[in-house]
């Protein structure tokens, strides 16, 4: 986004500073202005449920979402996630819809091992993803032995 000499960048910077860039705003025009501003200052961004946020190199989609949880309440549930283990997406409870454009085709991917990339659109709570998560948890529970007194975990 070029300034064009009319002070557009300065106005956008002022507006965004006043609103704090990462604050969730439901106004689509604000989100477009925010995304254009971040691109204008050479920042890499991704969209979490339609809201533009700056990305950090080396982050996964799950890391990106967790970094923004306090701001936007985009919690992604996990089951096998543990800091002592390498992420490899074995349970798929952390699945999200990912697209390369806002209206583009979406693909379900495990957020724990999918690297975030510039321009990515992430949808954390689509109906399809919520049904998938529910089915995964039901499958895990259906194979659970229901004998807690003899469980080696106790």
GROMACS .gro file of C-alpha atoms in nm:
model
  154
    1UNK     CA    1   0.000   0.000   0.000
    2UNK     CA    2   0.167   0.318  -0.117
    3UNK     CA    3   0.121   0.648   0.058
    4UNK     CA    4   0.069   0.848  -0.260
    5UNK     CA    5   0.158   1.173  -0.084
    6UNK     CA    6  -0.184   1.218   0.074
    7UNK     CA    7  -0.086   1.103   0.423
    8UNK     CA    8  -0.284   0.777   0.406
    9UNK     CA    9  -0.015   0.575   0.584
   10UNK     CA   10   0.013   0.835   0.862
   11UNK     CA   11  -0.365   0.832   0.914
   12UNK     CA   12  -0.374   0.452   0.922
   13UNK     CA   13  -0.081   0.440   1.166
   14UNK     CA   14  -0.254   0.690   1.394
   15UNK     CA   15  -0.584   0.503   1.380
   16UNK     CA   16  -0.421   0.166   1.446
   17UNK     CA   17  -0.203   0.296   1.730
   18UNK     CA   18  -0.508   0.446   1.893
   19UNK     CA   19  -0.691   0.115   1.864
   20UNK     CA   20  -0.390  -0.109   1.938
   21UNK     CA   21  -0.314  -0.317   1.631
   22UNK     CA   22  -0.402  -0.659   1.772
   23UNK     CA   23  -0.737  -0.570   1.928
   24UNK     CA   24  -1.019  -0.778   1.784
   25UNK     CA   25  -1.256  -0.556   1.591
   26UNK     CA   26  -1.560  -0.691   1.411
   27UNK     CA   27  -1.551  -0.410   1.154
   28UNK     CA   28  -1.439  -0.555   0.817
   29UNK     CA   29  -1.314  -0.214   0.700
   30UNK     CA   30  -1.088  -0.187   1.006
   31UNK     CA   31  -0.954  -0.537   0.939
   32UNK     CA   32  -0.880  -0.445   0.578
   33UNK     CA   33  -0.704  -0.124   0.688
   34UNK     CA   34  -0.510  -0.320   0.951
   35UNK     CA   35  -0.400  -0.583   0.699
   36UNK     CA   36  -0.293  -0.319   0.446
   37UNK     CA   37  -0.099  -0.131   0.714
   38UNK     CA   38   0.089  -0.444   0.821
   39UNK     CA   39   0.172  -0.523   0.457
   40UNK     CA   40   0.280  -0.161   0.401
   41UNK     CA   41   0.539  -0.180   0.678
   42UNK     CA   42   0.665  -0.514   0.544
   43UNK     CA   43   0.516  -0.729   0.818
   44UNK     CA   44   0.408  -1.085   0.749
   45UNK     CA   45   0.051  -1.148   0.855
   46UNK     CA   46  -0.199  -1.429   0.883
   47UNK     CA   47  -0.571  -1.409   0.949
   48UNK     CA   48  -0.721  -1.584   1.251
   49UNK     CA   49  -1.097  -1.606   1.209
   50UNK     CA   50  -1.086  -1.310   0.971
   51UNK     CA   51  -0.866  -1.084   1.186
   52UNK     CA   52  -0.518  -0.988   1.061
   53UNK     CA   53  -0.226  -1.046   1.299
   54UNK     CA   54   0.150  -1.027   1.259
   55UNK     CA   55   0.320  -1.366   1.246
   56UNK     CA   56   0.647  -1.469   1.405
   57UNK     CA   57   0.900  -1.680   1.217
   58UNK     CA   58   0.906  -2.045   1.324
   59UNK     CA   59   0.557  -2.045   1.475
   60UNK     CA   60   0.304  -2.319   1.418
   61UNK     CA   61  -0.064  -2.237   1.374
   62UNK     CA   62  -0.122  -2.355   1.733
   63UNK     CA   63   0.158  -2.129   1.867
   64UNK     CA   64   0.016  -1.837   1.670
   65UNK     CA   65  -0.331  -1.894   1.812
   66UNK     CA   66  -0.202  -1.934   2.169
   67UNK     CA   67  -0.006  -1.610   2.142
   68UNK     CA   68  -0.330  -1.433   2.052
   69UNK     CA   69  -0.561  -1.611   2.299
   70UNK     CA   70  -0.561  -1.328   2.553
   71UNK     CA   71  -0.662  -1.085   2.280
   72UNK     CA   72  -0.910  -1.270   2.064
   73UNK     CA   73  -1.023  -1.580   2.253
   74UNK     CA   74  -0.935  -1.818   1.966
   75UNK     CA   75  -0.859  -2.121   2.178
   76UNK     CA   76  -0.774  -2.438   1.988
   77UNK     CA   77  -0.826  -2.755   2.193
   78UNK     CA   78  -0.551  -3.017   2.217
   79UNK     CA   79  -0.522  -3.371   2.348
   80UNK     CA   80  -0.171  -3.499   2.275
   81UNK     CA   81   0.007  -3.164   2.305
   82UNK     CA   82   0.286  -3.177   2.562
   83UNK     CA   83   0.593  -2.954   2.588
   84UNK     CA   84   0.808  -3.261   2.650
   85UNK     CA   85   0.718  -3.411   2.310
   86UNK     CA   86   0.774  -3.305   1.950
   87UNK     CA   87   0.450  -3.208   1.778
   88UNK     CA   88   0.345  -3.462   1.518
   89UNK     CA   89  -0.034  -3.428   1.505
   90UNK     CA   90  -0.124  -3.776   1.621
   91UNK     CA   91  -0.464  -3.703   1.773
   92UNK     CA   92  -0.591  -3.430   1.536
   93UNK     CA   93  -0.802  -3.265   1.809
   94UNK     CA   94  -0.620  -2.940   1.729
   95UNK     CA   95  -0.744  -2.944   1.368
   96UNK     CA   96  -0.838  -2.615   1.204
   97UNK     CA   97  -0.956  -2.508   0.858
   98UNK     CA   98  -0.682  -2.337   0.657
   99UNK     CA   99  -0.716  -2.146   0.330
  100UNK     CA  100  -0.478  -1.938   0.121
  101UNK     CA  101  -0.741  -1.668   0.067
  102UNK     CA  102  -1.047  -1.556   0.263
  103UNK     CA  103  -1.291  -1.718   0.022
  104UNK     CA  104  -1.059  -1.989  -0.105
  105UNK     CA  105  -1.098  -2.363  -0.058
  106UNK     CA  106  -1.033  -2.477   0.298
  107UNK     CA  107  -0.833  -2.777   0.409
  108UNK     CA  108  -0.841  -2.933   0.755
  109UNK     CA  109  -0.494  -2.950   0.909
  110UNK     CA  110  -0.349  -3.024   1.253
  111UNK     CA  111  -0.247  -2.687   1.398
  112UNK     CA  112   0.025  -2.828   1.624
  113UNK     CA  113   0.265  -2.910   1.342
  114UNK     CA  114   0.149  -2.685   1.057
  115UNK     CA  115   0.387  -2.389   1.016
  116UNK     CA  116   0.222  -2.049   0.991
  117UNK     CA  117   0.281  -1.865   0.664
  118UNK     CA  118   0.221  -1.521   0.524
  119UNK     CA  119  -0.135  -1.463   0.404
  120UNK     CA  120  -0.275  -1.780   0.560
  121UNK     CA  121  -0.641  -1.775   0.667
  122UNK     CA  122  -0.715  -1.989   0.974
  123UNK     CA  123  -1.065  -2.075   1.091
  124UNK     CA  124  -1.067  -2.233   1.437
  125UNK     CA  125  -1.432  -2.313   1.498
  126UNK     CA  126  -1.605  -2.400   1.173
  127UNK     CA  127  -1.888  -2.653   1.193
  128UNK     CA  128  -1.678  -2.907   1.000
  129UNK     CA  129  -1.384  -2.877   1.241
  130UNK     CA  130  -1.606  -2.896   1.552
  131UNK     CA  131  -1.772  -3.216   1.421
  132UNK     CA  132  -1.431  -3.365   1.345
  133UNK     CA  133  -1.302  -3.288   1.696
  134UNK     CA  134  -1.614  -3.439   1.852
  135UNK     CA  135  -1.574  -3.758   1.645
  136UNK     CA  136  -1.205  -3.786   1.741
  137UNK     CA  137  -1.279  -3.757   2.114
  138UNK     CA  138  -1.566  -4.009   2.082
  139UNK     CA  139  -1.330  -4.257   1.912
  140UNK     CA  140  -1.068  -4.213   2.184
  141UNK     CA  141  -1.330  -4.267   2.455
  142UNK     CA  142  -1.486  -4.567   2.277
  143UNK     CA  143  -1.154  -4.750   2.305
  144UNK     CA  144  -1.107  -4.656   2.671
  145UNK     CA  145  -1.138  -4.956   2.909
  146UNK     CA  146  -1.374  -4.792   3.173
  147UNK     CA  147  -1.194  -4.974   3.457
  148UNK     CA  148  -1.035  -4.685   3.645
  149UNK     CA  149  -0.950  -4.886   3.956
  150UNK     CA  150  -0.713  -5.112   3.764
  151UNK     CA  151  -0.571  -4.843   3.537
  152UNK     CA  152  -0.190  -4.814   3.546
  153UNK     CA  153  -0.231  -4.432   3.536
  154UNK     CA  154  -0.381  -4.436   3.886
   0.00000   0.00000   0.00000
